[in-house]
Each structure stands twice: as structure tokens, then as C-alpha cells.
Amino acid sequence: MSSHNRGDWYEETLRQKYNNPRLLIQVLDKMYGQGNYKVRTFMNRWILSLPQPFQAGDLDVIEDHIRFHYNPN
């Protein structure tokens, strides 16, 4: 994960690439509220633009939520 500030947004790069962006949108809506973040891809990585930098464990919450749908066991 990397983080940089671009104006009022903090960019965070997910560690893994997932095929279902709807799962990412679901968890981001819960964490930040609909419309309070931006998602883009660059070189097969999802880059999140957030109103604040990740707090400890935020990345794990996001990736665990997505990963659970790929492997629920």
C-alpha cells in the first residue's frame, strides 16, 4: 500500500487486483459514504482517492471483505 496527498484527496493503492469492483464499492460506501471517494485503475491496480488517509486496519477491512466473496472458507 502506498499513500500520497493530492490536494484534498489521499491516494491509497490496494495490494491486490480484484475482478469485481462492486465488492469494493460496497465496502467503500460503508466506510466513507457514497460519493465520498474515487476509484480508478492504473497498471492493473485499484487506486482509491479518499477524503482522509487510511487508519490502521482499514486496508485489511477492505481486502478481507472482497476476499471473503472469492473464498468464503
PDB file of C-alpha atoms in Angstrom:
ATOM      1  CA  MET A   1       0.000   0.000   0.000  1.00  0.00           C
ATOM      2  CA  SER A   2       1.181   3.489  -0.717  1.00  0.00           C
ATOM      3  CA  SER A   3      -0.343   6.808   0.193  1.00  0.00           C
ATOM      4  CA  HIS A   4       0.112  10.370  -1.081  1.00  0.00           C
ATOM      5  CA  ASN A   5      -1.849  13.548  -0.702  1.00  0.00           C
ATOM      6  CA  ARG A   6      -3.212  15.102  -3.915  1.00  0.00           C
ATOM      7  CA  GLY A   7      -4.837  18.297  -2.772  1.00  0.00           C
ATOM      8  CA  ASP A   8      -7.768  17.384  -0.561  1.00  0.00           C
ATOM      9  CA  TRP A   9      -7.633  13.682  -1.504  1.00  0.00           C
ATOM     10  CA  TYR A  10      -5.379  10.942  -0.180  1.00  0.00           C
ATOM     11  CA  GLU A  11      -4.455   8.236  -2.660  1.00  0.00           C
ATOM     12  CA  GLU A  12      -4.218   4.657  -1.460  1.00  0.00           C
ATOM     13  CA  THR A  13      -3.237   1.739  -3.685  1.00  0.00           C
ATOM     14  CA  LEU A  14      -4.687  -1.690  -2.973  1.00  0.00           C
ATOM     15  CA  ARG A  15      -2.206  -4.513  -2.626  1.00  0.00           C
ATOM     16  CA  GLN A  16      -4.127  -6.855  -4.921  1.00  0.00           C
ATOM     17  CA  LYS A  17      -6.263  -6.575  -8.050  1.00  0.00           C
ATOM     18  CA  TYR A  18      -9.764  -7.995  -7.880  1.00  0.00           C
ATOM     19  CA  ASN A  19     -12.166  -8.726 -10.723  1.00  0.00           C
ATOM     20  CA  ASN A  20     -15.384  -7.491  -9.100  1.00  0.00           C
ATOM     21  CA  PRO A  21     -15.402  -3.729  -8.465  1.00  0.00           C
ATOM     22  CA  ARG A  22     -18.918  -3.926  -6.968  1.00  0.00           C
ATOM     23  CA  LEU A  23     -17.478  -5.577  -3.854  1.00  0.00           C
ATOM     24  CA  LEU A  24     -15.012  -2.727  -3.450  1.00  0.00           C
ATOM     25  CA  ILE A  25     -17.768  -0.139  -3.924  1.00  0.00           C
ATOM     26  CA  GLN A  26     -19.921  -1.848  -1.259  1.00  0.00           C
ATOM     27  CA  VAL A  27     -17.245  -1.685   1.414  1.00  0.00           C
ATOM     28  CA  LEU A  28     -16.165   1.863   0.490  1.00  0.00           C
ATOM     29  CA  ASP A  29     -19.792   3.035   0.693  1.00  0.00           C
ATOM     30  CA  LYS A  30     -19.979   1.594   4.224  1.00  0.00           C
ATOM     31  CA  MET A  31     -16.667   3.135   5.297  1.00  0.00           C
ATOM     32  CA  TYR A  32     -16.767   6.566   3.617  1.00  0.00           C
ATOM     33  CA  GLY A  33     -20.312   7.086   2.324  1.00  0.00           C
ATOM     34  CA  GLN A  34     -21.489   7.018  -1.260  1.00  0.00           C
ATOM     35  CA  GLY A  35     -19.766   9.640  -3.405  1.00  0.00           C
ATOM     36  CA  ASN A  36     -17.095  10.475  -0.809  1.00  0.00           C
ATOM     37  CA  TYR A  37     -14.287   8.646  -2.607  1.00  0.00           C
ATOM     38  CA  LYS A  38     -12.985   7.980  -6.112  1.00  0.00           C
ATOM     39  CA  VAL A  39     -11.745   4.720  -7.631  1.00  0.00           C
ATOM     40  CA  ARG A  40      -9.523   4.322 -10.670  1.00  0.00           C
ATOM     41  CA  THR A  41      -7.170   1.708 -12.034  1.00  0.00           C
ATOM     42  CA  PHE A  42      -3.591   2.147 -13.122  1.00  0.00           C
ATOM     43  CA  MET A  43      -1.352  -0.700 -14.274  1.00  0.00           C
ATOM     44  CA  ASN A  44      -3.835  -3.314 -13.023  1.00  0.00           C
ATOM     45  CA  ARG A  45      -4.068  -1.802  -9.523  1.00  0.00           C
ATOM     46  CA  TRP A  46      -7.012  -0.092  -7.892  1.00  0.00           C
ATOM     47  CA  ILE A  47      -6.170   3.366  -6.647  1.00  0.00           C
ATOM     48  CA  LEU A  48      -8.533   4.933  -4.150  1.00  0.00           C
ATOM     49  CA  SER A  49      -8.820   8.680  -3.655  1.00  0.00           C
ATOM     50  CA  LEU A  50     -10.132   9.214  -0.140  1.00  0.00           C
ATOM     51  CA  PRO A  51     -11.001  12.247   1.979  1.00  0.00           C
ATOM     52  CA  GLN A  52      -8.564  11.037   4.663  1.00  0.00           C
ATOM     53  CA  PRO A  53      -5.618   8.624   4.761  1.00  0.00           C
ATOM     54  CA  PHE A  54      -6.181   5.021   5.804  1.00  0.00           C
ATOM     55  CA  GLN A  55      -6.213   4.383   9.517  1.00  0.00           C
ATOM     56  CA  ALA A  56      -4.594   1.239  10.927  1.00  0.00           C
ATOM     57  CA  GLY A  57      -6.514  -1.787   9.690  1.00  0.00           C
ATOM     58  CA  ASP A  58      -8.622  -0.009   7.023  1.00  0.00           C
ATOM     59  CA  LEU A  59      -6.855  -1.742   4.146  1.00  0.00           C
ATOM     60  CA  ASP A  60      -7.318  -5.117   5.828  1.00  0.00           C
ATOM     61  CA  VAL A  61     -11.059  -4.473   6.279  1.00  0.00           C
ATOM     62  CA  ILE A  62     -11.435  -3.636   2.591  1.00  0.00           C
ATOM     63  CA  GLU A  63      -9.396  -6.557   1.292  1.00  0.00           C
ATOM     64  CA  ASP A  64     -10.944  -9.047   3.747  1.00  0.00           C
ATOM     65  CA  HIS A  65     -14.441  -8.011   2.614  1.00  0.00           C
ATOM     66  CA  ILE A  66     -13.547  -8.521  -1.036  1.00  0.00           C
ATOM     67  CA  ARG A  67     -11.540 -11.708  -0.444  1.00  0.00           C
ATOM     68  CA  PHE A  68     -14.404 -13.308   1.533  1.00  0.00           C
ATOM     69  CA  HIS A  69     -16.572 -13.306  -1.595  1.00  0.00           C
ATOM     70  CA  TYR A  70     -13.860 -15.087  -3.575  1.00  0.00           C
ATOM     71  CA  ASN A  71     -13.092 -17.634  -0.843  1.00  0.00           C
ATOM     72  CA  PRO A  72     -15.734 -17.731   1.956  1.00  0.00           C
ATOM     73  CA  ASN A  73     -13.997 -20.564   3.859  1.00  0.00           C
TER      74      ASN A  73
END
